[in-house]
Short mmCIF file of C-alpha atoms in Angstrom, two decimals:
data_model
loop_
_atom_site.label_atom_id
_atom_site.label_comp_id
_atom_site.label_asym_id
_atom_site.label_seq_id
_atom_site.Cartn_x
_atom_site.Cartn_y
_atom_site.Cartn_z
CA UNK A 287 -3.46 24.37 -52.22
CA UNK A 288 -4.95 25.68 -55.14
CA UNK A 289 -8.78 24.13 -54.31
CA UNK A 290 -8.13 25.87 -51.05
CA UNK A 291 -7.37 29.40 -52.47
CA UNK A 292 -10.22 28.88 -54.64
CA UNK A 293 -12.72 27.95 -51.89
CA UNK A 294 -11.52 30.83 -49.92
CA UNK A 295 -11.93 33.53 -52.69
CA UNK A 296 -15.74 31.97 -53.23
CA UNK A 297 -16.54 32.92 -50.07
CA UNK A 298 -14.81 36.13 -50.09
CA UNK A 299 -17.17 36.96 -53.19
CA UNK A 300 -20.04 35.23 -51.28
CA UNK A 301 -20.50 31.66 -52.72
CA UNK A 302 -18.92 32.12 -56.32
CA UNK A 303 -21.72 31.27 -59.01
CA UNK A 304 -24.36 30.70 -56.49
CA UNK A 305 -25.86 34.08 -57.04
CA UNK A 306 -29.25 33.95 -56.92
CA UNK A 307 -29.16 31.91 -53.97
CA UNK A 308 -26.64 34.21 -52.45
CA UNK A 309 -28.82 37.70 -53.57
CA UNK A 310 -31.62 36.02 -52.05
CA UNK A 311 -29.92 35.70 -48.51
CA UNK A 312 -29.09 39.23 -48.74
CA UNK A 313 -32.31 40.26 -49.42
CA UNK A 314 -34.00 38.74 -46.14
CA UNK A 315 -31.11 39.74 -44.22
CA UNK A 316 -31.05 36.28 -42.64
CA UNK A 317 -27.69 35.49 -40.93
CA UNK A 318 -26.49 38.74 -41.70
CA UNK A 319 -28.06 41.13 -39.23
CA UNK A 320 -29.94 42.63 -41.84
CA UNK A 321 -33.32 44.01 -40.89
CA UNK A 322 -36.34 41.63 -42.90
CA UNK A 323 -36.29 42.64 -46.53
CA UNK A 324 -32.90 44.56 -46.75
CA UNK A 325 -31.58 45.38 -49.71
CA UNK A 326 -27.70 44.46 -50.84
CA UNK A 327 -25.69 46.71 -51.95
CA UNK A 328 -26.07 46.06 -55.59
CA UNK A 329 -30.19 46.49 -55.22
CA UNK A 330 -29.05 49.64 -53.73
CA UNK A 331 -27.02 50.87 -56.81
CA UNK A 332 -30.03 50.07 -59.32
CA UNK A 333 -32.66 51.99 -56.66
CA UNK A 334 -30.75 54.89 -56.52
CA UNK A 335 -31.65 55.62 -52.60
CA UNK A 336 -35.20 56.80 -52.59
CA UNK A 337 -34.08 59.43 -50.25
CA UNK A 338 -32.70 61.36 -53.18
CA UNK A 339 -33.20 64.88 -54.34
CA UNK A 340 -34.63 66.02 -56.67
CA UNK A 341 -33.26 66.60 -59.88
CA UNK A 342 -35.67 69.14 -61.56
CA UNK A 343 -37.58 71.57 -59.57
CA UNK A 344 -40.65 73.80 -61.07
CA UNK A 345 -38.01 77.13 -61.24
CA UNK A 346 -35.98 74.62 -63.50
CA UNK A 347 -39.02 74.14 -65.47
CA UNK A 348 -39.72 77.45 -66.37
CA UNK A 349 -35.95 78.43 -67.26
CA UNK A 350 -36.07 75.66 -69.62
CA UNK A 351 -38.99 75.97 -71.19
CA UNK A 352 -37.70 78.08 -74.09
CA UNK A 353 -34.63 75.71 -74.98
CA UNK A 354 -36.89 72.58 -74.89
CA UNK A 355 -39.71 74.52 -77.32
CA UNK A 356 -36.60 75.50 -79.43
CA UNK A 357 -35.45 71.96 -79.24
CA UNK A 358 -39.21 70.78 -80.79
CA UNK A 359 -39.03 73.53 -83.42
CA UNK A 360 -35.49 72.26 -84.66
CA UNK A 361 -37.24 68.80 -84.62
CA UNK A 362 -40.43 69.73 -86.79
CA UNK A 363 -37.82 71.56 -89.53
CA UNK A 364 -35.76 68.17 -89.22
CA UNK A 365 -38.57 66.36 -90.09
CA UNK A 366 -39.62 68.99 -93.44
CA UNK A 367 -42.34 70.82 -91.68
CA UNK A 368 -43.07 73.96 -91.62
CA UNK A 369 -43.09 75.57 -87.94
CA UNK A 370 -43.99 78.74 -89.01
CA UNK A 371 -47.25 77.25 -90.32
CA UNK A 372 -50.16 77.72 -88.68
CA UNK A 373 -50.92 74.52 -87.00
CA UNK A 374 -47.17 74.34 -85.51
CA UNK A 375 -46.84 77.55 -84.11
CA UNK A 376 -47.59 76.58 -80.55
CA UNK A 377 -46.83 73.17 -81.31
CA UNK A 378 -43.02 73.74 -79.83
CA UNK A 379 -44.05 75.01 -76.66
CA UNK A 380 -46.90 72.63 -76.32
CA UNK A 381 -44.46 69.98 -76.98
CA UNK A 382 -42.17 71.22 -73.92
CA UNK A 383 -44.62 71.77 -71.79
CA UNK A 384 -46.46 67.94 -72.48
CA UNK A 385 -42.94 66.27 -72.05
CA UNK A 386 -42.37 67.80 -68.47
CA UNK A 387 -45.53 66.72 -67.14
CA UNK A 388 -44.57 63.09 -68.76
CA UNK A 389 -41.65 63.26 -66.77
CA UNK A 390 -42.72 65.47 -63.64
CA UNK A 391 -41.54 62.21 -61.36
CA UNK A 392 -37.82 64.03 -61.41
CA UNK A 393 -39.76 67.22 -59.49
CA UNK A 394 -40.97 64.96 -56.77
CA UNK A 395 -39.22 62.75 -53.67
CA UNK A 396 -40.35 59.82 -51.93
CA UNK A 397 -39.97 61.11 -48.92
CA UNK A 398 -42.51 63.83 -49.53
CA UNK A 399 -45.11 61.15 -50.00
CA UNK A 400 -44.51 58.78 -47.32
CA UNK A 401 -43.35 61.12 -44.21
CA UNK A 402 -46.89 61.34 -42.81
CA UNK A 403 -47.89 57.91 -44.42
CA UNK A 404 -46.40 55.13 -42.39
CA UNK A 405 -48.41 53.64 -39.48
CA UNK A 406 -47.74 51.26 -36.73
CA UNK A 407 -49.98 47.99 -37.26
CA UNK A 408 -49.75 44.81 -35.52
CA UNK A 409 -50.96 43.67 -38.79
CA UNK A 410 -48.92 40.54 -40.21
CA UNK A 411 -51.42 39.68 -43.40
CA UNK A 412 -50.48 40.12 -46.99
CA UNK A 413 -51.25 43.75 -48.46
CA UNK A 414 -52.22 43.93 -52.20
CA UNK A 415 -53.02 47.14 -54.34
CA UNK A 416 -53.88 45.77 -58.20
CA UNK A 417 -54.57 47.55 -61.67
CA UNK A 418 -52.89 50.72 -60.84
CA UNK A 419 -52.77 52.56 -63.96
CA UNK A 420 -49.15 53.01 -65.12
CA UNK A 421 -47.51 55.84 -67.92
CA UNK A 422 -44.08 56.30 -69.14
CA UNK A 423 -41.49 57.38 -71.28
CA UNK A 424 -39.23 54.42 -73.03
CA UNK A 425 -35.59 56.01 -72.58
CA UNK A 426 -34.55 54.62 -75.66
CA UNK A 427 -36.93 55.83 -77.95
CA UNK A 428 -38.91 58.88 -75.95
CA UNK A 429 -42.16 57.17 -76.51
CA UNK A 430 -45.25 56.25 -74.21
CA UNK A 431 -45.16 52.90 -72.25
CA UNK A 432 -48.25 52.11 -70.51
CA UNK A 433 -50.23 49.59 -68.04
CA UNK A 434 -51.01 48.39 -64.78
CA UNK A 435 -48.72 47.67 -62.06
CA UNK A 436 -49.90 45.42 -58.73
CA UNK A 437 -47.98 45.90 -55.50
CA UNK A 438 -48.07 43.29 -52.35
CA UNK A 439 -46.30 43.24 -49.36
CA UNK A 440 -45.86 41.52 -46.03
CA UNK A 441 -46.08 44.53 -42.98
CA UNK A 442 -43.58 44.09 -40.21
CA UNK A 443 -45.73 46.12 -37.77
CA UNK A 444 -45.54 48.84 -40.35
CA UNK A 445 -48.67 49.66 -42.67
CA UNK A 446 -48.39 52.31 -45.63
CA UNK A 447 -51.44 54.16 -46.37
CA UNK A 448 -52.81 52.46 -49.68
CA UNK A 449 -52.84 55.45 -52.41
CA UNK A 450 -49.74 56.18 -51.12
CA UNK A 451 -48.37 52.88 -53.08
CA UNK A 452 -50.21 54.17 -56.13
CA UNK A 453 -47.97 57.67 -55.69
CA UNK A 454 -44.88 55.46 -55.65
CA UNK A 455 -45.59 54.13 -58.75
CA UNK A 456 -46.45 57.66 -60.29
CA UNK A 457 -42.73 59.12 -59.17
CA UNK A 458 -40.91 56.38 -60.72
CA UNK A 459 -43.14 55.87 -63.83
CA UNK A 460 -43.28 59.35 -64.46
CA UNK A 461 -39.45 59.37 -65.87
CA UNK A 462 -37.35 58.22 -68.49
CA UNK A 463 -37.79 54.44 -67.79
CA UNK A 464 -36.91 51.11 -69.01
CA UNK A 465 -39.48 48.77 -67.35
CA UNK A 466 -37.13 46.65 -65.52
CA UNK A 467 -35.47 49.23 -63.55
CA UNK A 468 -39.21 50.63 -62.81
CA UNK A 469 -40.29 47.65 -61.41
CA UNK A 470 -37.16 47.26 -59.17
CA UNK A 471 -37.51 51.06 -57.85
CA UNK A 472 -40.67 50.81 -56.80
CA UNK A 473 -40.22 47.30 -54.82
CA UNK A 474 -37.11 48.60 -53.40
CA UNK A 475 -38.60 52.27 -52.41
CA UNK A 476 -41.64 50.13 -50.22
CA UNK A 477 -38.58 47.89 -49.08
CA UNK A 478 -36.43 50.73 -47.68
CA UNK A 479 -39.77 52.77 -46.26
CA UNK A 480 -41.27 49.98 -44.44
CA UNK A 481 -38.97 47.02 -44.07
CA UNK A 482 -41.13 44.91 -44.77
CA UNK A 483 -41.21 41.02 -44.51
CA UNK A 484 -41.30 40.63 -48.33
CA UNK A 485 -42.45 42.74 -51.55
CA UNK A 486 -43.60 41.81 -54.75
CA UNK A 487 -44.22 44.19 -57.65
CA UNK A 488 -45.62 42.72 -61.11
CA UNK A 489 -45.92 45.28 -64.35
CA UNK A 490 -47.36 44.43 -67.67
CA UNK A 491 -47.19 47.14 -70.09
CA UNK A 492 -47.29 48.12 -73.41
CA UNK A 493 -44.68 49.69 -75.13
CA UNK A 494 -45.11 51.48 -78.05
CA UNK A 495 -41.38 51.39 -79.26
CA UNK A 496 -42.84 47.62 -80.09
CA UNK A 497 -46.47 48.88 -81.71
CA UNK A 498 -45.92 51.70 -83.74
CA UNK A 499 -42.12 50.76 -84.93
CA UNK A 500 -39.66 48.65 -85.15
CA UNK A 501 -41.64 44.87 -85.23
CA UNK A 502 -45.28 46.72 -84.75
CA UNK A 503 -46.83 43.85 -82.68
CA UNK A 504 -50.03 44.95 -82.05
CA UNK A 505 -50.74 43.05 -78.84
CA UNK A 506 -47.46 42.11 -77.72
CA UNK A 507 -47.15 42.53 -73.72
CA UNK A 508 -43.89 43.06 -70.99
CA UNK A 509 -44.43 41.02 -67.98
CA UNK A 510 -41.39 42.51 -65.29
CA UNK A 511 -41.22 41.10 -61.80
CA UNK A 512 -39.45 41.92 -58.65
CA UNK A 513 -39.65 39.52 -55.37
CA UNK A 514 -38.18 40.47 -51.92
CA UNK A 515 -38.13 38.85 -48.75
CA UNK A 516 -40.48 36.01 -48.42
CA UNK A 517 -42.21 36.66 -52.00
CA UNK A 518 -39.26 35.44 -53.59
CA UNK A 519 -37.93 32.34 -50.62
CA UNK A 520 -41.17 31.30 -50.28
CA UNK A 521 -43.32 29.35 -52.75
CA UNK A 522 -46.18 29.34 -51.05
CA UNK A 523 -46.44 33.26 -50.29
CA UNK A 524 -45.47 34.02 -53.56
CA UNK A 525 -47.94 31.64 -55.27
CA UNK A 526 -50.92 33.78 -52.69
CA UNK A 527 -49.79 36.76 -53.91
CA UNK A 528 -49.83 35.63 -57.82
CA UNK A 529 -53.16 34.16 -57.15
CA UNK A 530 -54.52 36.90 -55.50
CA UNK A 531 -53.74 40.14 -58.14
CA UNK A 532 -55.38 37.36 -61.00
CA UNK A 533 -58.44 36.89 -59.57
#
């Protein structure tokens, strides 16, 4: 009685402990409806929707401007300057100005990227775009992380124009980011636009919360991966892609 309740609470939560086997069915949608590539609702939570608003416009930019510079010039005094000196007195507002660009991503929305993007292909071949130059901002430590991201996908009769996957990228990277969540957002923002057979999104980056504190490792590296669809079921597609943004 007991083994039965069990077994029938597993499958309630969808196979108990078998969850990466489980996450990976819900990803491809297969048995479940699900168009190719889907996203459960748990990918869903992390990504955010990439249908949302935005959260900073360029009006919010210029009312905050003078709290932010204020915000620097409390800073410099914090750290025994002088902000009244010469070389600081624009610093401030410089300052403000340099961290909304870094994080400009919150002015902008998918959707204003890929509206007029998205083309109908009877094209069924993988789809790479490598080396695409990545910045950041750590969210722990409000520092630069930097590097290259490479984006592949499997089209479902549904092409994206290519710099358009290199705009992705910019919108997400151009936040407060921890590099696993970036790497998740921008797989599941291509999932949810094109639905896709699979997606696969590789970042390496440095992060210089790692180089100029804490364990300063010069030429220490973050590797982050995120597989959907086919990339991650399938060996052998995932292996072409691999190969492919190494050679």
């Amino acid at each position: 009685m007991e083994n039965s309740k069990r077994s029938a609470k597993e499958q309630q939560d969808g196979g108990g402990r078998g969850g990466r086997g489980g996450r990976g069915a819900a990803v491809n949608g297969r048995g479940g409806g699900q168009p190719p590539c889907a996203e459960s609702g748990s990918d869903r939570s992390v990504m955010g929707g990439w249908r949302e608003e935005r959260t900073r416009s360029l009006e919010d930019n210029e009312m905050s401007l003078p709290s932010l510079a204020a915000a620097y010039t409390t800073i410099l005094r914090g750290l025994g300057e002088d902000p009244t000196r010469q070389g600081l007195l624009k610093t401030p507002r410089r300052a403000a100005t340099a961290m909304q660009f870094f994080t400009k991503g919150y002015q902008e929305k998918i959707t204003d990227v890929l509206n007029d993007a998205i083309f109908h292909e009877d094209h069924d071949e993988m789809v790479i775009v490598k080396d695409i130059d990545m910045f950041s901002m750590c969210e722990h430590h409000l520092v630069p992380i930097f590097g290259r991201v490479h984006i592949g996908y499997l089209p479902n009769k549904r092409i994206l124009g290519l710099s358009k996957l290199a705009r992705i990228v910019e919108i997400y990277s151009r936040r407060l980011q921890v590099q696993e969540r970036l790497t998740k957002q921008i797989a599941m923002a291509i999932t949810e636009a094109l639905q896709p057979t699979g997606v696969g999104v590789i970042i390496e980056a440095t992060h210089m919360c790692m180089v100029m504190r804490g364990i300063q490792k010069m030429n220490s590296k973050t590797i982050t991966s995120t597989m959907l669809g086919v990339f991650r079921e399938d060996p052998k597609t995932r292996d072409e892609f691999l190969t492919l943004i190494r050679s």
